[in-house]
Tab-separated table of C-alpha atoms in Angstrom:
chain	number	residue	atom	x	y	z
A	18	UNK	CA	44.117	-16.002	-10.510
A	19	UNK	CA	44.284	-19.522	-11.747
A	20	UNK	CA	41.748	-21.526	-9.851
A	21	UNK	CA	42.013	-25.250	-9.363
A	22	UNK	CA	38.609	-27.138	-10.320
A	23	UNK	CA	37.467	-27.778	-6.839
A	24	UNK	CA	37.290	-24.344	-6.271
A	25	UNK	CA	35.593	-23.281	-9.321
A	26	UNK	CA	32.929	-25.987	-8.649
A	27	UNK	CA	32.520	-24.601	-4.803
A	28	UNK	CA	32.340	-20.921	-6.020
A	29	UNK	CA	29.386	-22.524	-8.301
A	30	UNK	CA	27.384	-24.410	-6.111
A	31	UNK	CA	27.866	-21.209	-3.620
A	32	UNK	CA	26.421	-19.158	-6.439
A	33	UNK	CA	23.096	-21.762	-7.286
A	34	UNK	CA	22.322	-21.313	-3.484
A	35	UNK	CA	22.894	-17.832	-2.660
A	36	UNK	CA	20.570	-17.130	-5.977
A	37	UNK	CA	18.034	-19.730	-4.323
A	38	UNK	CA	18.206	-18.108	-1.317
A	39	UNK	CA	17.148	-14.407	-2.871
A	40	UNK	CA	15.041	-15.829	-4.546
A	41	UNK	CA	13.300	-18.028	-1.840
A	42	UNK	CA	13.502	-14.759	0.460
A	43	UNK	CA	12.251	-12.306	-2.044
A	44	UNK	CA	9.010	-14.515	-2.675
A	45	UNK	CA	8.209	-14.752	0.996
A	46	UNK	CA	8.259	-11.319	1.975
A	47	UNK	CA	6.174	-10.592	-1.439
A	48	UNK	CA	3.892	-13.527	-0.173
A	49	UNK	CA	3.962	-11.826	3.088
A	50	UNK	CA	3.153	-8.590	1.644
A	51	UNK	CA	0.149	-10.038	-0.081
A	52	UNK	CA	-1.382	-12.000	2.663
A	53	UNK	CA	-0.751	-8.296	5.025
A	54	UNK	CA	-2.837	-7.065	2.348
A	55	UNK	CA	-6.080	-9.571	1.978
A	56	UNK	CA	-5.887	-9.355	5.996
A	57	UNK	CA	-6.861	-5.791	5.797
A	58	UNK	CA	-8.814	-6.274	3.123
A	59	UNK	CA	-11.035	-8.671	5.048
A	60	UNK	CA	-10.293	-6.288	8.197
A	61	UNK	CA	-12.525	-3.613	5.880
A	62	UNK	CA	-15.070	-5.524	5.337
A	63	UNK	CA	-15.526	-6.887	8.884
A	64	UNK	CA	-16.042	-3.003	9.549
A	65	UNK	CA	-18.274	-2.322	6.741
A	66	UNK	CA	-20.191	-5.259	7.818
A	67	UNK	CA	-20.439	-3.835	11.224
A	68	UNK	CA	-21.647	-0.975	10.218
A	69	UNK	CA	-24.333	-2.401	8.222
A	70	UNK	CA	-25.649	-4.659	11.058
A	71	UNK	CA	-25.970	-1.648	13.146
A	72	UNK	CA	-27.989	0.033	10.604
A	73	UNK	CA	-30.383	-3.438	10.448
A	74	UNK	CA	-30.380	-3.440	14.106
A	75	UNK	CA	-31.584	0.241	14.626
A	76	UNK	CA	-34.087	-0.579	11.462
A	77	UNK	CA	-35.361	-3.830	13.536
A	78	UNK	CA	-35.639	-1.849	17.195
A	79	UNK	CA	-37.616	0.710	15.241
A	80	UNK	CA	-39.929	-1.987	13.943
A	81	UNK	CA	-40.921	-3.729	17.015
A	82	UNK	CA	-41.822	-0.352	18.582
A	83	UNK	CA	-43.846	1.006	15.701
A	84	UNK	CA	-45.611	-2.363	16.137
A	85	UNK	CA	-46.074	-2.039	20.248
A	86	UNK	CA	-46.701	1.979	19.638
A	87	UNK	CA	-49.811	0.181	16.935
A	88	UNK	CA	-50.878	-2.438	18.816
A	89	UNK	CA	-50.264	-1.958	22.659
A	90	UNK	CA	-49.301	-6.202	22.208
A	91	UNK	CA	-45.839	-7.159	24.255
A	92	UNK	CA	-44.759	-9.482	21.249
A	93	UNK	CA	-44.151	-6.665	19.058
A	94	UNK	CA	-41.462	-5.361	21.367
A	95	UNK	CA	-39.361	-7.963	21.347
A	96	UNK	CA	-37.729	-7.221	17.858
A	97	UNK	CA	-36.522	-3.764	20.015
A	98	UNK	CA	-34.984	-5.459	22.809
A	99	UNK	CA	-33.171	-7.924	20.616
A	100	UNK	CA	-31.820	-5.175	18.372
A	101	UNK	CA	-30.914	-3.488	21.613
A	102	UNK	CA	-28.443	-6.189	22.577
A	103	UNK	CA	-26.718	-6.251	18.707
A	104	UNK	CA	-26.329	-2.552	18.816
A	105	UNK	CA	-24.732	-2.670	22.499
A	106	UNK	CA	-22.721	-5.198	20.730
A	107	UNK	CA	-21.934	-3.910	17.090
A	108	UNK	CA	-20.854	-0.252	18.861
A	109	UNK	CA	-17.557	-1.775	20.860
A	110	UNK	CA	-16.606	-4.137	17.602
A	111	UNK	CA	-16.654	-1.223	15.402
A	112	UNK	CA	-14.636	0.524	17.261
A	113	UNK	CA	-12.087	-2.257	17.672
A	114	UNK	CA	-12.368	-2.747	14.073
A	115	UNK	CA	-11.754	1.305	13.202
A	116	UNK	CA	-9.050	1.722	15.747
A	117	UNK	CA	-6.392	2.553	12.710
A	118	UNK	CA	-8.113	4.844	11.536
A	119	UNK	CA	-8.875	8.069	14.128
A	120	UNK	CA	-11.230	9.792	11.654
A	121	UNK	CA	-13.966	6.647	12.166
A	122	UNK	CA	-13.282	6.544	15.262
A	123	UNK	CA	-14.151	10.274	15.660
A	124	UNK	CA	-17.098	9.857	13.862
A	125	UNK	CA	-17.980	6.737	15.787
A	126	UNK	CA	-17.791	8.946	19.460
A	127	UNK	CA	-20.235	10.918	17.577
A	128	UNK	CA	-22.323	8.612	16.443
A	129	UNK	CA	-22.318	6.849	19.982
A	130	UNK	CA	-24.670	9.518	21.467
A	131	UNK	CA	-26.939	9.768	18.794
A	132	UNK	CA	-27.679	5.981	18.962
A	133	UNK	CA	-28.244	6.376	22.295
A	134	UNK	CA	-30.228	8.804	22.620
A	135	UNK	CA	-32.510	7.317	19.524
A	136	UNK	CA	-32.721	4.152	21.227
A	137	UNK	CA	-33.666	6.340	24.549
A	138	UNK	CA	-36.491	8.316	22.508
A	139	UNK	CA	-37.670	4.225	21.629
A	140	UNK	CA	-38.128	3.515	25.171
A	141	UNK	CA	-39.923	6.455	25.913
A	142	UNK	CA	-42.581	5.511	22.984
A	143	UNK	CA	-43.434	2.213	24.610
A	144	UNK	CA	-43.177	3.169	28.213
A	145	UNK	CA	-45.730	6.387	27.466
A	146	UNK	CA	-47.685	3.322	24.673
A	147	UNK	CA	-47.623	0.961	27.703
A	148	UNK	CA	-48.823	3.642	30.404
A	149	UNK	CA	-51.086	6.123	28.714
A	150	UNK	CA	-51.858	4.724	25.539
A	151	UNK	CA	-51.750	5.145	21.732
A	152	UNK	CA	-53.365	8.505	21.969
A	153	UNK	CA	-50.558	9.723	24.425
A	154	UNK	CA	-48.051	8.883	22.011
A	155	UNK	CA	-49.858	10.596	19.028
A	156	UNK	CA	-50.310	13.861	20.636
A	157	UNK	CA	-46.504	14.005	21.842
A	158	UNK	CA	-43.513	15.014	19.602
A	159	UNK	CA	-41.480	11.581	20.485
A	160	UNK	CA	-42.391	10.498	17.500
A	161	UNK	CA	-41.321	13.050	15.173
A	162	UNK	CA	-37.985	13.305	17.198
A	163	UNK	CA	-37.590	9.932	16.716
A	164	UNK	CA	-37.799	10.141	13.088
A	165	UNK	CA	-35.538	13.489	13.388
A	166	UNK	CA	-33.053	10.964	15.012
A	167	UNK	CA	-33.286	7.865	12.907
A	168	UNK	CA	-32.320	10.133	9.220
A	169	UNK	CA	-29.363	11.599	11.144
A	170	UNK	CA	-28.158	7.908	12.109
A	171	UNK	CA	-28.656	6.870	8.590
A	172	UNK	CA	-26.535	9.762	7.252
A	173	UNK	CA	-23.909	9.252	9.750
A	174	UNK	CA	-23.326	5.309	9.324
A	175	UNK	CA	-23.842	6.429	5.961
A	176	UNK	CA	-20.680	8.865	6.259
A	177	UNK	CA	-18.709	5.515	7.845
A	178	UNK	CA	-19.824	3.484	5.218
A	179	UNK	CA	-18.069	5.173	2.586
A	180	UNK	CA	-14.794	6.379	4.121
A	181	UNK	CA	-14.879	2.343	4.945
A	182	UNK	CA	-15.674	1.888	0.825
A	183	UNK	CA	-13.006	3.977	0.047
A	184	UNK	CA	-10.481	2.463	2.214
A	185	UNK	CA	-11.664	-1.074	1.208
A	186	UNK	CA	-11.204	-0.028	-2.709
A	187	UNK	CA	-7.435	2.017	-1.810
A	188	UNK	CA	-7.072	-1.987	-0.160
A	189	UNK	CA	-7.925	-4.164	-2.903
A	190	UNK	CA	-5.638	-1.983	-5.281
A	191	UNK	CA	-2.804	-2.752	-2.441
A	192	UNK	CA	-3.514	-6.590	-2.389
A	193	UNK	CA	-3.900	-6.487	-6.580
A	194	UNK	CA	-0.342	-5.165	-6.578
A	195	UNK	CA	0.922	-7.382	-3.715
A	196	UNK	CA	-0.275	-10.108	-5.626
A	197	UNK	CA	1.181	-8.773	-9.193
A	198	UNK	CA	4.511	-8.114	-7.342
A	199	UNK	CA	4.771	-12.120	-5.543
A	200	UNK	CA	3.717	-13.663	-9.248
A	201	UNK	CA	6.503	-11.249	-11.008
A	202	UNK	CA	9.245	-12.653	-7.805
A	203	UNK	CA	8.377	-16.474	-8.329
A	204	UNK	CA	8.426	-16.066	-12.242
A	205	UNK	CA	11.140	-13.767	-13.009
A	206	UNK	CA	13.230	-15.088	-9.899
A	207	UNK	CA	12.758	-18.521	-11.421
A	208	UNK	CA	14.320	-17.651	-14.650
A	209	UNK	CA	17.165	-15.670	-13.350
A	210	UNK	CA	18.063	-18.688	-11.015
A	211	UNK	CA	17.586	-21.052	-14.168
A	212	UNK	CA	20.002	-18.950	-15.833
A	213	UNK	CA	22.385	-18.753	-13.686
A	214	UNK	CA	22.849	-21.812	-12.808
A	215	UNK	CA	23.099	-22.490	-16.526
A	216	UNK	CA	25.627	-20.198	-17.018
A	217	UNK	CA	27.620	-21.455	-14.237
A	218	UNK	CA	27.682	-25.250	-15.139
A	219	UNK	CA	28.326	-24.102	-18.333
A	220	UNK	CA	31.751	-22.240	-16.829
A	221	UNK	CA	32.418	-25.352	-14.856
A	222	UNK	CA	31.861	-27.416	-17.851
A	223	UNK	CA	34.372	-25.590	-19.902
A	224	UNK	CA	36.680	-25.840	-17.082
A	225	UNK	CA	36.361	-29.146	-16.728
A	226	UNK	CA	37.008	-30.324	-20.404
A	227	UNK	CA	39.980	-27.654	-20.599
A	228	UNK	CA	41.738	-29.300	-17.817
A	229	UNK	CA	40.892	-32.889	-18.773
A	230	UNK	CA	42.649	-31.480	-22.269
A	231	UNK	CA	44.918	-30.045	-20.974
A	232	UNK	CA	45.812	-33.817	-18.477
A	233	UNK	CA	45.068	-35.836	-21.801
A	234	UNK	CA	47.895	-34.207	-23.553
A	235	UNK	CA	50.362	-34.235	-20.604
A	236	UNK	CA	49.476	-37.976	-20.816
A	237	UNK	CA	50.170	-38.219	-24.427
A	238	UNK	CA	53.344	-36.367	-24.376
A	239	UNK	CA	54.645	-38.737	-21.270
A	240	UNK	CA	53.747	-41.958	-23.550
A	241	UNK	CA	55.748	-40.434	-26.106
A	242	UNK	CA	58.898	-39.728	-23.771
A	243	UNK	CA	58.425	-43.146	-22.672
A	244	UNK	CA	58.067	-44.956	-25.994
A	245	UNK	CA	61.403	-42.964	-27.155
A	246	UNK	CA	62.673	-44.095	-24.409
A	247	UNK	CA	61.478	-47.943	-24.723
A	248	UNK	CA	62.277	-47.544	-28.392
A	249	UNK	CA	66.147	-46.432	-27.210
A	250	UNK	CA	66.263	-48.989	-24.492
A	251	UNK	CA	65.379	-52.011	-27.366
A	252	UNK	CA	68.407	-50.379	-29.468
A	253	UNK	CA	70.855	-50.135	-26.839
A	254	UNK	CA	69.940	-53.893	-26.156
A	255	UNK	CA	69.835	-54.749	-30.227
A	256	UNK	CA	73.273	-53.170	-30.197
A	257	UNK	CA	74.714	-54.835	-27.093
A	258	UNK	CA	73.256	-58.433	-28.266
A	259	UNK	CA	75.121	-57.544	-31.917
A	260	UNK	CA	78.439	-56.866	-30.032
A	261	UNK	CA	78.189	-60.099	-28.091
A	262	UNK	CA	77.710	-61.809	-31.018
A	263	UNK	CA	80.629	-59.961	-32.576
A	264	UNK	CA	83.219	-61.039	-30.014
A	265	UNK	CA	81.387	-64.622	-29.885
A	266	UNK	CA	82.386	-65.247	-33.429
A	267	UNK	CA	86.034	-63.237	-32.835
A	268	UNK	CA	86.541	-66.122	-29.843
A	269	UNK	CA	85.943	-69.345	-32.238
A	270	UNK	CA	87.730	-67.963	-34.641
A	271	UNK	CA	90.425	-67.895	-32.211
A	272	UNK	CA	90.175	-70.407	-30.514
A	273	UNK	CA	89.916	-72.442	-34.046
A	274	UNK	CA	92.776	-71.053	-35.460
A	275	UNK	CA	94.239	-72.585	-32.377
């Protein structure tokens, strides 16, 4: 097909755009990708950090009533009623943060009861402290129950912890490769659209200079035709002028001999 230069220069500039295009797309899906990725990865640790103020909050509830179970003072129970609020709190953010995943939340309707019912076993320890006295409480098994309670919390937020850890390392190596994948796009998309819009102003280069030959020596040959045929015209005329001189000098003669 022999294309005039317009078109080859459209077909170019159609080609530099569509490969800006892919490439323009390409990077912001793989920057979409990545930022999917450092969302969850932040989601994770949200949850982890959940988790962990739970923990603290069942730690701090357990101090202020070992310290109103020891001294019988009201002060010392306010740690417990504070910690009470974070973990009535924490409990409904975990779950919100856990919600794609059913085996936390699983674990966190099991873990709902026990925190419950440690938090219960609390109350009981300084209502029985605040009735009947440190003695009361000494003599009655609340206290080893509690304890009974408070290692099975730990080794169930413990259990949550480290499916979270898992999922939070299984999410780093996501983003890592997210991240790899939109450096590889910009840089190697770069190139290829460097080099191909190299290669086609190089085409429409060539194309160019061919046809400007190619009109250069169509010029050249229609300055010859038209020299030749200057160059005839000036001999017809050198001729003509040569025969009117001929019969100018045939007519005096004439007319001399006369």
């Amino acid at each position: 097909m022999n294309w005039t230069f317009g078109r080859k220069l459209a077909v170019g500039f159609a080609i530099a755009i569509l490969t800006i295009v892919l490439i323009g797309v390409s990077g912001h899906r793989a920057n979409s990708d990545l930022i999917q990725s450092d969302r969850w990865v932040t989601h994770t640790e949200e949850a982890r950090s959940t988790l962990a103020q739970t923990m603290s909050s069942m730690k701090e509830a357990e101090t202020g009533q070992r310290g109103y179970f020891l001294t019988g003072d009201e002060r010392f129970s306010d740690p417990y009623h504070t910690a009470l609020a974070e973990v009535e709190k924490a409990l409904p953010s975990a779950r919100r943060l856990t919600s794609d995943n059913p085996q936390q939340q699983q674990r966190l309707a099991s873990l709902t009861p026990m925190l419950a019912e440690r938090l219960r076993v609390m109350a009981d320890v300084i209502e029985v402290r605040r009735r009947d006295g440190l003695e009361a409480v000494v003599k009655s098994s609340r206290l080893f129950e509690g304890k009974t309670h408070m290692d099975t919390l730990r080794q169930k937020i413990a259990e949550l912890d480290q499916a979270e850890d898992q999922l939070l390392v299984e999410r780093r190596r996501q983003s890592e490769a997210s991240a790899a994948t939109a450096q590889a796009t910009i840089l190697w998309g770069g190139l290829f659209g460097t080099l191909v819009v190299l290669i086609a102003g190089v085409v429409i280069s060539r194309s160019l200079s061919t046809q400007i030959g190619v009109a250069v020596r169509h010029i050249q040959a229609s300055s010859a035709e038209l020299q030749a045929a200057a160059n005839q015209q000036a001999t017809g005329a050198k001729e003509q002028a040569t025969a009117m001189t001929e019969v100018t000098t045939t007519i005096s003669e004439l007319l001399a001999t006369s």
